[in-house]
Coordinates of C-alpha atoms in Angstrom, one line a residue:
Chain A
X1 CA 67.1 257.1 26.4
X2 CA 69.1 258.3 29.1
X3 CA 67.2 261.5 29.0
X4 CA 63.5 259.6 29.3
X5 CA 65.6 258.3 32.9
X6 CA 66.3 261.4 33.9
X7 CA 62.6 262.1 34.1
X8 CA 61.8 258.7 35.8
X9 CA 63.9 259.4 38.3
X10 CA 62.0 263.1 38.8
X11 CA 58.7 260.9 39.0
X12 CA 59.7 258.6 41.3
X13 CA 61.1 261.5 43.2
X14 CA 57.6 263.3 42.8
X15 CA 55.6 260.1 43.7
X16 CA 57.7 259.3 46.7
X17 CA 56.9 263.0 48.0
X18 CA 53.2 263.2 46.5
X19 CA 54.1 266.5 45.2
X20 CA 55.1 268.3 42.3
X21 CA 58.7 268.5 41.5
X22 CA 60.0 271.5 39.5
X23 CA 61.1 270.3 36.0
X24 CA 62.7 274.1 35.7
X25 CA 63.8 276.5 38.1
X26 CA 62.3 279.7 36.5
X27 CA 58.7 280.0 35.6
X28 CA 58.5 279.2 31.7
X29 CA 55.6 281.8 31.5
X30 CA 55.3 285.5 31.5
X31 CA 52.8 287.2 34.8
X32 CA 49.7 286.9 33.2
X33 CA 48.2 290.6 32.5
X34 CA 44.8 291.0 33.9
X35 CA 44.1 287.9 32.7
X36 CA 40.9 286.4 31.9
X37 CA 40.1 282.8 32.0
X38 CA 37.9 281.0 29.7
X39 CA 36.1 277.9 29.6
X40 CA 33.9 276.4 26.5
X41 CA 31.9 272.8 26.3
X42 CA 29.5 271.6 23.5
X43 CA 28.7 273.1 20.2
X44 CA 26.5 275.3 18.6
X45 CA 23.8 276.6 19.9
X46 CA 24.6 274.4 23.3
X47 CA 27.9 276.1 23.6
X48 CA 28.3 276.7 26.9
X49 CA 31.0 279.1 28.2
X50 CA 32.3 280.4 31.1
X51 CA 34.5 282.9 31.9
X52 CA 36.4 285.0 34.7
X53 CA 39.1 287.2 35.7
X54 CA 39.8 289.1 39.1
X55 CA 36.6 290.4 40.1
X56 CA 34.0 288.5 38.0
X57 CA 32.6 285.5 36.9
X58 CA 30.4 284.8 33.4
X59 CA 28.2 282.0 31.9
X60 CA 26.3 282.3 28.9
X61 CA 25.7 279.7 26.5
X62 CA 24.6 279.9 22.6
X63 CA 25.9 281.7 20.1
X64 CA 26.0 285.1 21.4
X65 CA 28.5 283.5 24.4
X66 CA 30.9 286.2 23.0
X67 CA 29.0 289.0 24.3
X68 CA 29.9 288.1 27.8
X69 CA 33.7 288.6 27.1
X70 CA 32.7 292.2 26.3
X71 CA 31.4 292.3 29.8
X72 CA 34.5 291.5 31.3
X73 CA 36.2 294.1 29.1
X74 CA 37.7 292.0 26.6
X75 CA 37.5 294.8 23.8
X76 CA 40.1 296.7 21.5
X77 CA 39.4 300.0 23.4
X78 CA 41.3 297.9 26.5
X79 CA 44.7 297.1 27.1
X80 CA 46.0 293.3 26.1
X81 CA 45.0 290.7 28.5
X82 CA 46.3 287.4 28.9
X83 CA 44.0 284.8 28.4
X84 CA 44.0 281.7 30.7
X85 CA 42.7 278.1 29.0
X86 CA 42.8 274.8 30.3
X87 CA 44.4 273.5 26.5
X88 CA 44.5 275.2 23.2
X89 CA 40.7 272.8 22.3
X90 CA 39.7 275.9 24.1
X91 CA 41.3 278.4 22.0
X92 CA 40.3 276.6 19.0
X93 CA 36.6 276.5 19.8
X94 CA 36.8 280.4 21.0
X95 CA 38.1 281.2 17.2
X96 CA 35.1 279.2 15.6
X97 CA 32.3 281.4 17.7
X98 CA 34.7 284.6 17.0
X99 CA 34.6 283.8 13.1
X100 CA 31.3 283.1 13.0
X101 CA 30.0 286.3 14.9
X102 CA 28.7 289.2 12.9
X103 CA 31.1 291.5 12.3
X104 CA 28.8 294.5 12.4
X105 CA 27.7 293.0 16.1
X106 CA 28.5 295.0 19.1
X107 CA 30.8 291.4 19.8
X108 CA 33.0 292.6 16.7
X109 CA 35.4 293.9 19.0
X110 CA 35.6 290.8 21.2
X111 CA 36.1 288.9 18.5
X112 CA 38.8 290.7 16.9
X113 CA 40.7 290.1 20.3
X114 CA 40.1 286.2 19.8
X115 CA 41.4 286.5 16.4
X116 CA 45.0 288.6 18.3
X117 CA 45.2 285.7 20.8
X118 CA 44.8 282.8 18.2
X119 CA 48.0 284.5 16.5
X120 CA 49.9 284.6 19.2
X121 CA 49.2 281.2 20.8
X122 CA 51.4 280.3 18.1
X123 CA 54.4 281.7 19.6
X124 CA 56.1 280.0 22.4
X125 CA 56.6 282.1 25.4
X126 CA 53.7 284.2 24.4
X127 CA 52.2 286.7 27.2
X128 CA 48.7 286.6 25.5
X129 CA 47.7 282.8 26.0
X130 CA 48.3 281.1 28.6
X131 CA 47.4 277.3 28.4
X132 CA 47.5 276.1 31.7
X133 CA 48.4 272.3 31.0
X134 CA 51.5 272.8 28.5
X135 CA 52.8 275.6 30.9
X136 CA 52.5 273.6 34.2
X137 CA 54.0 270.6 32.4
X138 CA 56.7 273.1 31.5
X139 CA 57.0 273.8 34.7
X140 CA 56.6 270.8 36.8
X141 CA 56.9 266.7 36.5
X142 CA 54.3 264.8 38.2
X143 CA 54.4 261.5 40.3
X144 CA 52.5 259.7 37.3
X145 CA 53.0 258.3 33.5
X146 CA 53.7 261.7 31.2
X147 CA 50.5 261.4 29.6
X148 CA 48.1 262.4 32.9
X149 CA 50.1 265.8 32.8
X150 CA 47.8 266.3 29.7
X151 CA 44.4 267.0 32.1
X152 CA 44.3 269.7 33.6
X153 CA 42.3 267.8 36.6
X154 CA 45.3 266.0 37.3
X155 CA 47.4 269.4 37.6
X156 CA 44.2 270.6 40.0
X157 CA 44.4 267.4 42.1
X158 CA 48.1 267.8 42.5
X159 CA 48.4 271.4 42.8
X160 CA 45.6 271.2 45.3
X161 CA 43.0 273.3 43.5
X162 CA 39.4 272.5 44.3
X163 CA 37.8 275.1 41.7
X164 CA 37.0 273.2 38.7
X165 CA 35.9 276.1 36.9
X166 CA 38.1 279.4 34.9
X167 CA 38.5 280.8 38.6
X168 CA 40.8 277.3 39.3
X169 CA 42.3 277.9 36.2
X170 CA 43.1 281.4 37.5
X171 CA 44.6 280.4 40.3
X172 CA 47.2 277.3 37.8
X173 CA 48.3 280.4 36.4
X174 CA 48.9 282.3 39.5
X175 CA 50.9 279.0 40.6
X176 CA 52.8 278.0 37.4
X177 CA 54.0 281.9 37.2
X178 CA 54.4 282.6 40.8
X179 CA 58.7 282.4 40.7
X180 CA 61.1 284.4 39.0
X181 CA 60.3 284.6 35.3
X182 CA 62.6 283.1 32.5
X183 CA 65.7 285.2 32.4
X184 CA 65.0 287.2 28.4
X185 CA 61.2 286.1 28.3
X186 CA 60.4 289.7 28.3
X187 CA 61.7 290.1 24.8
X188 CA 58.2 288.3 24.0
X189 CA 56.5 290.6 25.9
X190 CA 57.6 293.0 23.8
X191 CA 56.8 291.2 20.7
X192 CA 52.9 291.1 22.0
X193 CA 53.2 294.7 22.6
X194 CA 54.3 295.2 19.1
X195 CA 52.0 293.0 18.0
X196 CA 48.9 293.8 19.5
X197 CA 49.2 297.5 18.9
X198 CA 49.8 297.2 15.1
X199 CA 46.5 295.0 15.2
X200 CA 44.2 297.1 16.6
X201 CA 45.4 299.7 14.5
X202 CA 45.0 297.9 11.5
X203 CA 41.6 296.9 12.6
X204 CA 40.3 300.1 14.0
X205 CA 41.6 302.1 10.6
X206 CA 38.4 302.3 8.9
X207 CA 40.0 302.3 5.2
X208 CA 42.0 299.5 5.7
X209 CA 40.0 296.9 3.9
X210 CA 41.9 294.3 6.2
X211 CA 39.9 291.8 7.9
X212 CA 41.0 289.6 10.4
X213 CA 39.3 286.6 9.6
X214 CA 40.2 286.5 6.0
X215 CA 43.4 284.3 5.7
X216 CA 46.6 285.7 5.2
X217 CA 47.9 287.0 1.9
X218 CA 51.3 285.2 0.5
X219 CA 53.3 287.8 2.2
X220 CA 51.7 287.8 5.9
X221 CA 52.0 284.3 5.8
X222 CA 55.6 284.4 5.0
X223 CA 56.4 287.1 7.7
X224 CA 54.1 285.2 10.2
X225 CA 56.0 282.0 9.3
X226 CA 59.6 283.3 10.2
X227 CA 57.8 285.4 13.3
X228 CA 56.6 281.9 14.4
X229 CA 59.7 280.4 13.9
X230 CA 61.8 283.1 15.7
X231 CA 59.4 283.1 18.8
X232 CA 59.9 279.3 18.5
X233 CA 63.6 279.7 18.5
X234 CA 63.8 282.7 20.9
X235 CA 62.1 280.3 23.6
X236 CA 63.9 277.0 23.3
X237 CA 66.9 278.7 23.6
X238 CA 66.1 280.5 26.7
X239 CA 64.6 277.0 28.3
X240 CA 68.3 276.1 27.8
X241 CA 69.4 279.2 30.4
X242 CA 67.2 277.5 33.1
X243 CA 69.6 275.5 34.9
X244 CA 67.5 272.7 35.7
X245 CA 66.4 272.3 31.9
X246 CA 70.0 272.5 31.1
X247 CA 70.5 269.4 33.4
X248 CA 68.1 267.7 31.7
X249 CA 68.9 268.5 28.7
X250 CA 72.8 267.4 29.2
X251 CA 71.2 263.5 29.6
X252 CA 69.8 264.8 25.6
X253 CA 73.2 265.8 24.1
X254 CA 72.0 269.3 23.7
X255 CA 73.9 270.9 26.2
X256 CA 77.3 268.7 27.0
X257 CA 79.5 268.9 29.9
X258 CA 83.6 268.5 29.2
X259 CA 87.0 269.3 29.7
X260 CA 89.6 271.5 27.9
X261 CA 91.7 269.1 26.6
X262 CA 94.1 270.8 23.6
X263 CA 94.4 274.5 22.6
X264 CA 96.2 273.9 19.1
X265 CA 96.0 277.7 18.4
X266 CA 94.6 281.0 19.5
X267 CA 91.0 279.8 17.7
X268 CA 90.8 276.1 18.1
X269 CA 89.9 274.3 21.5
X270 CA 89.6 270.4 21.9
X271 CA 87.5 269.1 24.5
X272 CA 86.9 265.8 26.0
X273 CA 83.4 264.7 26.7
X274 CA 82.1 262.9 29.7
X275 CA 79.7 260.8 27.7
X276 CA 79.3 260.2 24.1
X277 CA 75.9 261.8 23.5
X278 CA 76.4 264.7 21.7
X279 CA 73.6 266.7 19.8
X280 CA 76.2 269.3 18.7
X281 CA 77.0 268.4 14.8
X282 CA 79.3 270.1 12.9
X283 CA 79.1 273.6 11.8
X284 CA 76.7 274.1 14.9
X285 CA 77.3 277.4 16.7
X286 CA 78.2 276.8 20.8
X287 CA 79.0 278.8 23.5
X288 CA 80.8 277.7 26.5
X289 CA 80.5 278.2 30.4
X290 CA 82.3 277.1 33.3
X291 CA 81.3 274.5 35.5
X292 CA 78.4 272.1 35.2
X293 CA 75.0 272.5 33.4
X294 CA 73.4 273.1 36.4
X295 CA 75.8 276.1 36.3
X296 CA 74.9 277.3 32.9
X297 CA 74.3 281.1 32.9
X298 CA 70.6 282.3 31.7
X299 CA 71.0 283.1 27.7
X300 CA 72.8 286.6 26.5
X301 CA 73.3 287.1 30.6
X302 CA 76.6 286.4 30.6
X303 CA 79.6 286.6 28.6
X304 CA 80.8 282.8 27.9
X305 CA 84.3 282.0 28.4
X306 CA 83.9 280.2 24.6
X307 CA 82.6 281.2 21.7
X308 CA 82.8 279.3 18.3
X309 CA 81.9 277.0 15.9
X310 CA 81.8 273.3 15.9
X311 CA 84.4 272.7 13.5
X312 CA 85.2 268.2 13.4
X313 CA 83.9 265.4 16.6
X314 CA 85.7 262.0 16.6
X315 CA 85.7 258.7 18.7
X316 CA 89.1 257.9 20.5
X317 CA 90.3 254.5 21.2
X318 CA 89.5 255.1 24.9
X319 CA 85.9 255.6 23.8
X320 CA 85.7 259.2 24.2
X321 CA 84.2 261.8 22.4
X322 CA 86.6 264.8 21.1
X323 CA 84.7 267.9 19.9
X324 CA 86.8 270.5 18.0
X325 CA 85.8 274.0 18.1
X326 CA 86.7 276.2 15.8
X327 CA 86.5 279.7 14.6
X328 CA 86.5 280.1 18.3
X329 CA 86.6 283.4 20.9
X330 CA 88.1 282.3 23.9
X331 CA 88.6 284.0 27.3
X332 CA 91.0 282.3 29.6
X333 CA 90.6 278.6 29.2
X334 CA 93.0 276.6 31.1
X335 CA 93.3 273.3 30.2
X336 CA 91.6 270.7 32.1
X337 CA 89.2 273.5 32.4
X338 CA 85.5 272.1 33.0
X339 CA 83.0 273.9 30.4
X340 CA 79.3 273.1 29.6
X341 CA 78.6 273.8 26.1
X342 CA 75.3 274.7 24.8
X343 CA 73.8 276.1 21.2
X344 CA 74.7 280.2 20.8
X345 CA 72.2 281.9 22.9
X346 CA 69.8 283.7 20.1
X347 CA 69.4 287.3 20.4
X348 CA 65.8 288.6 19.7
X349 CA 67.1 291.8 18.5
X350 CA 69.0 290.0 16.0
X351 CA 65.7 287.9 14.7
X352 CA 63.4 291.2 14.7
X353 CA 65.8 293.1 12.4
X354 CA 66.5 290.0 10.2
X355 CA 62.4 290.1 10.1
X356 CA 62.5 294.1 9.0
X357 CA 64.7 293.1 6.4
X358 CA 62.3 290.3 5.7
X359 CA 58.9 292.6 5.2
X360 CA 61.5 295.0 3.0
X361 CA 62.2 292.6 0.6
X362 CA 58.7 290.6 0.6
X363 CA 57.5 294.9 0.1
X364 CA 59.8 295.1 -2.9
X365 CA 58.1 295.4 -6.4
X366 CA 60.2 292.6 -7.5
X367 CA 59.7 289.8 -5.0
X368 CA 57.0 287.6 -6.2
X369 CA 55.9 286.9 -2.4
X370 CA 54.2 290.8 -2.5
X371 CA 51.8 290.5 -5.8
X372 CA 53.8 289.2 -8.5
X373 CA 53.8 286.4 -10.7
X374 CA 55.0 283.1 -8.8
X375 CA 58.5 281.8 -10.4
X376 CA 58.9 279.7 -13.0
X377 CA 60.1 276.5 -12.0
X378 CA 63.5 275.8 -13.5
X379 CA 65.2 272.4 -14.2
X380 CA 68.9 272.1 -13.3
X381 CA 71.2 268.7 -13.4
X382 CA 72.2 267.3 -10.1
X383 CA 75.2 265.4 -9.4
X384 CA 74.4 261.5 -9.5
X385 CA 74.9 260.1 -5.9
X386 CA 74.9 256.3 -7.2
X387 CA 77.6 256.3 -10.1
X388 CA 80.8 254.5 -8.6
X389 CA 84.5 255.5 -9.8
X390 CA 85.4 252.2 -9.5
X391 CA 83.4 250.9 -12.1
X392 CA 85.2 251.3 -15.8
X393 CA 83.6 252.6 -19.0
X394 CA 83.3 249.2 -20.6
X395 CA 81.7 247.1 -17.3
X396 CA 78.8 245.3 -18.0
X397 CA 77.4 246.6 -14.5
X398 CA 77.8 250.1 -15.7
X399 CA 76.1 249.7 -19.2
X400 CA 73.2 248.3 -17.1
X401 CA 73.0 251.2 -15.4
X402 CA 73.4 253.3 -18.4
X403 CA 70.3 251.7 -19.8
X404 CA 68.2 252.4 -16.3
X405 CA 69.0 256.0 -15.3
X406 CA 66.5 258.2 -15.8
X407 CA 68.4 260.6 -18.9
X408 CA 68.4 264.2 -16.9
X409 CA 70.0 262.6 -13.8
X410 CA 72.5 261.1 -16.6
X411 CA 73.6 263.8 -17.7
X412 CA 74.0 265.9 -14.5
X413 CA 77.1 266.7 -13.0
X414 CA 77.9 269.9 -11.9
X415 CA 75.5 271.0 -9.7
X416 CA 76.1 271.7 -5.9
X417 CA 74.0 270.0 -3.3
X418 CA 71.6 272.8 -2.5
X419 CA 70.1 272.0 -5.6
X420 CA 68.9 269.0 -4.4
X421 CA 65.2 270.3 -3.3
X422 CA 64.6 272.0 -7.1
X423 CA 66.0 268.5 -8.3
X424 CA 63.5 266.2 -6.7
X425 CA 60.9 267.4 -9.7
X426 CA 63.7 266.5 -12.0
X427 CA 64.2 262.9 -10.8
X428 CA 60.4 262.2 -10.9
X429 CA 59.4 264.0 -14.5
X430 CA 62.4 261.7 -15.6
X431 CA 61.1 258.9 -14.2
X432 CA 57.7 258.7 -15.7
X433 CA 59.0 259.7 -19.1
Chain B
X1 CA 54.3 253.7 23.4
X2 CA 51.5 251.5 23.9
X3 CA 48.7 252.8 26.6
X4 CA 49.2 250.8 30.2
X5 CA 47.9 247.4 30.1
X6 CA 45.3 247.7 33.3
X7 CA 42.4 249.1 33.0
X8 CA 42.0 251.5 35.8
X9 CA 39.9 254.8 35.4
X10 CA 41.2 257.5 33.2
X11 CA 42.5 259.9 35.8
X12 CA 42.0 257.0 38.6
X13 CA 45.6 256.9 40.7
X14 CA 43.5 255.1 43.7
X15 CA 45.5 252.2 42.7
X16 CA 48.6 252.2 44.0
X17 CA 51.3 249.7 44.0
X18 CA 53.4 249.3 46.7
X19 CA 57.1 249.0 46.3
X20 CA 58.3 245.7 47.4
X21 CA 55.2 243.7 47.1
X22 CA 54.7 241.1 44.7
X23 CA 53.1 242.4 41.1
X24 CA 53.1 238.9 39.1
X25 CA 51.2 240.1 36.7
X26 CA 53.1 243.2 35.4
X27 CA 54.6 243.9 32.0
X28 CA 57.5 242.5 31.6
X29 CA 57.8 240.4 35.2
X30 CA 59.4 237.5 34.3
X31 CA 62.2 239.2 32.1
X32 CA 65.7 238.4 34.4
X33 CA 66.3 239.9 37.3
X34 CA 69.4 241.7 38.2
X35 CA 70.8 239.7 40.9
X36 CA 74.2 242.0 40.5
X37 CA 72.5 244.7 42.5
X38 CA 74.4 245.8 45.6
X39 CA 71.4 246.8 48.5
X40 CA 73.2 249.6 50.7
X41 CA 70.0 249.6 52.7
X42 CA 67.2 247.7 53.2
X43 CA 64.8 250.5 52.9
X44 CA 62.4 248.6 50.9
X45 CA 59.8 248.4 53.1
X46 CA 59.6 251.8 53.9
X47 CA 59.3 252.6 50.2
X48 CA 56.4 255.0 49.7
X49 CA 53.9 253.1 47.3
X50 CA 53.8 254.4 44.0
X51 CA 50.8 255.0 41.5
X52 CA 49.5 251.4 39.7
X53 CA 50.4 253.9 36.1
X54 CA 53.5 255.0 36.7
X55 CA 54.6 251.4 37.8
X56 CA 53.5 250.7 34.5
X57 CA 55.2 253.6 32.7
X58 CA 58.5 252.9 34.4
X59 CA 58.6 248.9 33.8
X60 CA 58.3 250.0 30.1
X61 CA 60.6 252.0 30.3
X62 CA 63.2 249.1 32.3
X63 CA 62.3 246.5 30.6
X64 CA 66.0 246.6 28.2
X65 CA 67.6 246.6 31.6
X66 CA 66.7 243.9 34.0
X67 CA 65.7 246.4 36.3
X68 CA 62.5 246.3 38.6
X69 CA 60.5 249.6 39.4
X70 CA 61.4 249.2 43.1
X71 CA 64.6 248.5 42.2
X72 CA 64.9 252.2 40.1
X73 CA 63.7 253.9 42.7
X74 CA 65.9 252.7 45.2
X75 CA 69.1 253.5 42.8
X76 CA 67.5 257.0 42.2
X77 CA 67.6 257.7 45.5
X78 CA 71.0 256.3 46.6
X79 CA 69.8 253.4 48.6
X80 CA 71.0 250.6 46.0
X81 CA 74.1 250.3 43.9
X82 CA 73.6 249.6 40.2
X83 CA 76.1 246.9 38.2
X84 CA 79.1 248.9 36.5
X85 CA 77.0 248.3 33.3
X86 CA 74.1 250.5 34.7
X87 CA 76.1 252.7 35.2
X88 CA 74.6 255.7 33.2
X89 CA 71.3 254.7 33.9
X90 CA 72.1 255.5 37.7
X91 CA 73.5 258.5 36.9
X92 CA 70.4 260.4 35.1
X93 CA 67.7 258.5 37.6
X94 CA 69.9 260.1 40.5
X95 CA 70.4 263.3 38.9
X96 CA 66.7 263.5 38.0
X97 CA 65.6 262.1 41.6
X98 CA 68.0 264.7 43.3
X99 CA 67.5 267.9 40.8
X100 CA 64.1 268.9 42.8
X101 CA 67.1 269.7 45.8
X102 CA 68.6 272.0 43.4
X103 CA 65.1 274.1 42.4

């Protein structure tokens, strides 16, 4: 709760000013490259779009509306442009005219690029897409109710653009991206370099019976799962480097502020909370800075002064929280030191050779994920959860039991508590019989 | 979180409520008010006036607390001190109020 205050008191702030105040120091979006703007209303063969970047502007309605994204140079033979849209709608509605375009058409190529962008728009922190609302929400907190920041007329109005057409949204992005980046959002940048030029080759090779628009074998879905998820990853942990996020996010119980209370041994630190929110559960790996979170280095920047595992949290009499972290690296901590704590910063090089090895083993022969017959699914007891020690062989409570437990779950008792997911078939297949 | 109770224009923030001024017919209005409130300074009237949605956001958000909108915004920004009880409550409305000085 305390963290939906936090953001009152930045609205009240902003509506006491009448201006946008920063929700984050650094802009949460890459510079858009030569980026190209795109607007889309009605459907079918009212479809009206309009487009722009730098130098031009574009309107064509009907179905061949692609053919003026050619015109602006949105082709494979180009470089990788960022597109600008007022809300992902817009991206959606782009894919549907891509799709349906004739792929012998001179707007194949266009519509290829569609297809790249609608891939990436599912990574966070993406350099291809830009959607204008999420990343000046990102960016900013308005004087008004969360839900206005959804309209991009109320970003316009506040932002003092008067162009409601893609050259306003042109100029959002030129706003929302106009200070310093995100310390380590360039990795992404990368990752749509990667990615775009392993798409244009796969769609320019002309014996590659790949098509875009066909959905994704078991395999590309599985690798564009965990790249989805690492981009996810990759970017919240960054946010968490932006000092005013950090802030924020201390009101959350992400990020915790406290003070070095014990050092029991060379790999175990107490620390005393200020507060007794605390998002950091056990087994949880932190890293540790000095100072406050609004001190908090940007992630892998810095070296943190800890470095461990959250090993046991407890509840003393006084009310406090103590943390205890363990398997921990620690450089110089006095006690009474004041640290802020956060999740381990993720390293992207980390996540893109865990997703080599990933494409290895989905390329083996042997994994079923690359062509071969799905698993069998395999039945295995599970350790009963409701039995009760205390109850003896001969209670009448227990034969009652006996006489309503499903017979598999009966029987089980030696399975760990991973099995739980393969067990769930078990428990209803008992059932019914 | 149910969708504000007037019925202004979508996108409409013409309406503005000013902080101090009577709003009687407000969510939440005749919960308690907080008489245990310490005013530092009677800034009130000077207030800026806030959007009619936001007021309407924020007393949703108050209304477990006993607090008033124009009472928030004068804790936020230092001008009232909260009841010990409050005392977290102060603490992330100033932070978030003061964390633009900090951008």
């Amino acid at each position: 709760m305390s963290v939906a205050f936090f953001d009152l008191g930045q609205r009240l702030r902003a509506a006491a000013e009448s201006r946008p105040v920063s929700r984050s120091s650094f802009a949460p979006v890459l510079p858009p490259v030569n980026p190209v703007a795109v607007m889309i209303t009605g459907s079918g063969d009212s479809t009206l779009l309009q487009a722009a970047d730098d130098v031009r502007q574009v309107v064509a309605s009907g179905p061949d509306a692609l053919s003026k994204l050619s015109e602006l140079g949105v082709t494979l033979g180009s470089d990788w442009r960022t597109l600008v849209v007022a809300e992902r709608g817009t991206l959606a509605h782009l894919l549907e005219l891509a799709c349906a375009s004739d792929p012998q058409s001179e707007n194949a190529s266009a519509a290829a690029v569609v297809g790249w962008w609608a891939q990436r728009a599912d990574h966070p922190g993406t350099g291809a897409v830009l959607d204008v609302t999420a990343a000046c929400s990102a960016r900013w907190v308005l004087g008004d109710e969360p839900s206005s920041e959804r309209e991009v007329a109320e970003w316009r109005r506040w932002l003092g653009v008067s162009d409601p057409g893609p050259r306003g949204l042109l100029e959002l992005a030129t706003a929302v991206s106009a200070v310093a980046t995100l310390p380590g959002l360039h990795a992404l940048a990368e990752e749509d370099r990667i990615a775009w030029d392993g798409f244009v080759a796969r769609v320019s090779d002309p014996t590659s019976p790949w098509d875009w628009r066909r959905r994704d074998n078991r395999r590309e879905a599985a690798l564009g799962l965990a790249s989805r998820c690492d981009a996810t990853e990759l970017f919240e942990s960054l946010r968490l480097g932006d000092p005013l996020i950090a802030t924020r996010e201390s009101f959350s119980g992400t990020v915790v502020c406290y003070i070095v209370t014990s050092l029991p041994s060379h790999s175990v630190v107490e620390i005393t909370l200020d507060q007794l929110n605390c998002r950091l559960r056990v087994q949880t790996d932190v890293e540790g800075f000095a100072g406050h979170p609004r001190d908090v280095a940007p992630a892998l920047a810095a070296t943190p002064l800890v470095r461990g595992r959250v090993a046991a949290t407890r509840v003393t009499p006084q009310e406090q929280l103590v943390v205890t972290i363990g398997d921990a690296i620690l450089r110089s901590v006095p006690i009474r030191q004041r640290i802020t704590l956060r999740p381990r910063s993720i390293d992207p090089r980390q996540q893109r050779s865990g997703r080599q090895e990933l494409h290895r083993r989905y390329a083996a022969r042997r994994a079923w994920l690359s062509g071969g017959a799905a698993p069998t699914p395999r039945r295995r007891d599970v350790r009963s959860m409701w039995s009760s020690p205390r109850l003896s062989n001969d209670s009448p409570f227990r034969a009652n039991r006996r006489a309503n437990t499903p017979r598999r779950i009966r029987a089980s008792c030696t399975a760990p508590l991973g099995a739980a997911a393969s067990s769930c078939s078990d428990i209803g297949s008992a059932t019914r019989n | 979180v149910a969708r504000p109770t007037d019925a202004r224009e979508a996108g409409g923030s013409h309406y503005w409520w000013t902080v101090g001024s009577q709003r009687n017919a407000r969510l939440g209005h005749h919960r308690g008010h907080s008489d245990a409130v310490t005013e530092l300074n009677s800034g009130v009237d000077k207030q800026p006036a806030l959007p009619a949605s936001l007021a309407e956001y924020a007393d949703r958000l108050l209304l477990s607390t006993g607090l008033q909108v124009e009472e928030a915004m004068l804790i936020a920004c230092g001008q009232l001190e909260p009841p010990p009880e409050l005392e977290g409550l102060s603490r992330a409305l100033r932070t978030g109020w003061s964390a633009a000085d900090s951008a």
